[in-house]
Short mmCIF file of C-alpha atoms in Angstrom, two decimals:
data_model
loop_
_atom_site.label_atom_id
_atom_site.label_comp_id
_atom_site.label_asym_id
_atom_site.label_seq_id
_atom_site.Cartn_x
_atom_site.Cartn_y
_atom_site.Cartn_z
CA MET A 1 16.22 -50.22 -32.02
CA ALA A 2 16.68 -53.52 -30.38
CA THR A 3 18.52 -51.61 -27.35
CA THR A 4 15.80 -49.70 -26.66
CA THR A 5 13.53 -52.71 -26.35
CA GLU A 6 15.49 -54.35 -24.27
CA LYS A 7 15.73 -51.30 -22.09
CA ALA A 8 11.71 -51.39 -22.39
CA ASP A 9 11.82 -54.73 -21.35
CA ALA A 10 14.45 -54.24 -18.76
CA LYS A 11 12.34 -51.58 -17.22
CA ALA A 12 9.05 -53.25 -17.49
CA GLY A 13 10.87 -56.30 -15.76
CA VAL A 14 12.50 -53.65 -12.71
CA THR A 15 8.70 -52.50 -12.55
CA GLN A 16 7.05 -55.69 -12.22
CA ASN A 17 9.60 -57.08 -9.72
CA VAL A 18 9.08 -54.10 -7.46
CA GLU A 19 4.84 -54.55 -8.17
CA ALA A 20 5.92 -58.48 -6.85
CA PHE A 21 8.10 -57.39 -4.25
CA LEU A 22 5.67 -54.19 -2.64
CA LYS A 23 2.60 -56.96 -3.46
CA GLY A 24 4.72 -59.29 -0.80
CA ARG A 25 5.24 -57.04 1.67
CA PHE A 26 1.72 -56.11 1.47
CA SER A 27 0.00 -59.02 1.88
CA GLU A 28 2.68 -60.20 4.56
CA ALA A 29 1.62 -56.88 6.33
CA GLN A 30 -1.48 -57.47 5.92
CA LYS A 31 -1.53 -60.96 7.62
CA ARG A 32 0.60 -59.41 10.53
CA PHE A 33 -1.94 -57.12 10.92
CA GLN A 34 -4.90 -59.77 11.02
CA GLY A 35 -3.04 -61.64 13.22
CA LEU A 36 -2.65 -58.49 15.81
CA GLU A 37 -6.37 -57.64 15.22
CA GLY A 38 -7.10 -61.23 16.33
CA GLU A 39 -5.00 -61.06 19.53
CA ALA A 40 -6.21 -57.76 20.14
CA ASN A 41 -9.98 -59.16 19.91
CA LYS A 42 -9.03 -62.19 22.00
CA ALA A 43 -7.45 -59.70 24.65
CA PHE A 44 -10.71 -57.48 24.64
CA ARG A 45 -12.87 -60.63 25.13
CA ALA A 46 -10.54 -61.79 28.08
CA LEU A 47 -10.83 -58.61 29.56
CA GLU A 48 -14.62 -58.19 28.72
CA THR A 49 -15.29 -61.90 30.81
CA ARG A 50 -13.19 -60.52 33.64
CA GLY A 51 -15.09 -57.27 33.75
CA GLN A 52 -18.15 -58.99 33.82
CA VAL A 53 -16.79 -61.43 36.79
CA ALA A 54 -15.76 -58.40 38.62
CA ALA A 55 -19.13 -56.77 38.58
CA LYS A 56 -20.55 -59.94 39.82
CA GLU A 57 -18.59 -60.16 42.37
CA VAL A 58 -19.04 -56.45 43.40
CA GLN A 59 -22.49 -56.78 42.83
CA GLU A 60 -22.51 -59.91 45.42
CA LEU A 61 -20.81 -57.95 47.79
CA TRP A 62 -23.26 -54.84 47.49
CA THR A 63 -25.83 -57.22 48.45
CA LYS A 64 -24.19 -58.37 51.62
CA VAL A 65 -23.26 -54.99 52.62
CA GLN A 66 -27.16 -53.78 52.15
CA ALA A 67 -28.63 -57.40 54.01
CA GLY A 68 -25.99 -56.44 56.68
CA GLU A 69 -24.17 -59.89 56.25
CA LEU A 70 -20.60 -58.40 56.82
CA ARG A 71 -21.49 -57.27 60.12
CA ALA A 72 -21.89 -60.67 61.37
CA ASP A 73 -18.07 -61.66 60.25
CA PRO A 74 -16.02 -61.49 63.11
CA ARG A 75 -13.23 -59.82 61.61
CA VAL A 76 -15.63 -57.01 60.42
CA GLN A 77 -16.97 -56.55 64.07
CA GLU A 78 -13.26 -56.58 65.16
CA LEU A 79 -12.62 -53.77 62.91
CA SER A 80 -15.81 -52.03 63.97
CA LYS A 81 -14.64 -52.00 67.30
CA LYS A 82 -10.98 -50.52 66.87
CA VAL A 83 -12.75 -47.85 64.59
CA ASP A 84 -15.06 -47.19 67.19
CA ALA A 85 -12.14 -46.85 69.65
CA ALA A 86 -10.14 -44.61 67.46
CA GLY A 87 -13.14 -42.17 67.15
CA VAL A 88 -13.36 -41.82 70.52
CA GLU A 89 -9.81 -40.94 71.09
CA LEU A 90 -9.63 -38.60 68.51
CA ARG A 91 -12.65 -36.94 69.97
CA LYS A 92 -11.20 -36.75 72.96
CA ARG A 93 -7.84 -35.26 71.54
CA LEU A 94 -9.95 -32.89 69.76
CA ASP A 95 -11.87 -31.81 72.93
CA GLY A 96 -8.42 -31.09 74.55
CA LEU A 97 -6.79 -29.29 71.82
CA GLN A 98 -9.83 -27.04 71.33
CA THR A 99 -9.75 -26.33 74.91
CA LYS A 100 -6.39 -25.45 75.06
CA VAL A 101 -6.80 -22.99 71.82
CA VAL A 102 -9.90 -21.15 73.54
CA GLU A 103 -7.39 -21.16 76.82
CA ALA A 104 -4.75 -19.61 74.58
CA VAL A 105 -6.91 -17.09 72.46
CA GLY A 106 -8.63 -16.12 75.28
CA VAL A 107 -12.37 -16.56 74.33
CA ALA A 108 -15.01 -17.94 76.31
CA SER A 109 -15.72 -21.69 76.00
CA GLN A 110 -19.13 -22.59 74.61
CA SER A 111 -20.10 -23.98 78.47
CA GLN A 112 -18.72 -20.37 79.85
CA VAL A 113 -21.15 -18.99 77.47
CA GLU A 114 -23.97 -21.00 78.33
CA GLN A 115 -23.15 -20.39 82.25
CA ILE A 116 -23.32 -16.48 81.50
CA THR A 117 -26.46 -16.81 79.75
CA ARG A 118 -27.84 -18.46 82.52
CA GLU A 119 -26.18 -16.45 84.95
CA LEU A 120 -27.64 -13.48 82.93
CA ASN A 121 -31.01 -14.94 82.74
CA ARG A 122 -31.35 -15.62 86.81
CA LEU A 123 -30.22 -11.91 87.09
CA SER A 124 -32.53 -10.54 84.60
CA LYS A 125 -35.31 -12.39 86.46
CA LYS A 126 -34.65 -10.86 90.04
CA LEU A 127 -34.40 -7.37 88.32
CA ASP A 128 -38.17 -8.09 86.85
CA VAL A 129 -39.39 -9.18 90.26
CA LEU A 130 -37.58 -5.52 91.95
CA LEU A 131 -39.05 -3.66 89.23
CA LYS A 132 -42.50 -4.65 88.97
CA PRO A 133 -43.63 -3.71 92.17
CA THR A 134 -42.08 0.13 91.93
CA ARG A 135 -44.36 0.23 88.90
CA ARG A 136 -47.33 -0.66 90.70
CA ALA A 137 -46.67 1.65 93.20
CA HIS A 138 -46.92 4.86 91.35
CA PRO A 139 -49.52 3.90 89.06
CA SER A 140 -50.91 7.44 88.46
CA THR A 141 -47.73 9.53 88.33
CA LYS A 142 -46.82 9.75 84.86
CA ASN A 143 -44.35 11.88 82.91
CA SER A 144 -45.93 14.55 80.98
CA GLY A 145 -43.20 15.04 78.71
CA GLY A 146 -42.46 18.76 79.61
CA ALA A 147 -38.74 19.52 80.79
CA ALA A 148 -40.28 21.98 83.41
CA SER A 149 -42.44 19.00 85.24
CA SER A 150 -38.84 17.17 85.79
CA PRO A 151 -37.09 18.74 88.36
CA ARG A 152 -33.30 18.25 88.14
CA ALA A 153 -31.00 18.65 91.03
#
């Protein structure tokens, strides 16, 4: 039975070696994990600090925008002039393009419609002036509504 005991002892020794090996690897992995966790915490704190600094900068800039301090900056004034000039140029181009499109399509432009409306109003007033005396001249003649009373040629 010495061989069975020796085999059992050898098996127990191997098992102990495997357990010791695995425990060693596990403790190494735990140490590496703790190191990574520490580095991650440091990185997180650094990012958090940078975020707070950026938030303060944005708040300061927003305060300046609200107070109008940036408008006093000559660079901002120059950019504002350039933007205004570009806007005027863009409006001119769009107006020209709109005119060309209206001409090509053959539809009356807004100014033409306004002109026609004014002319119609003027003519309507003239008609009203011309028709009012005619109505006053014949107030006693009323149409009875019968077909026999209205002569037809």
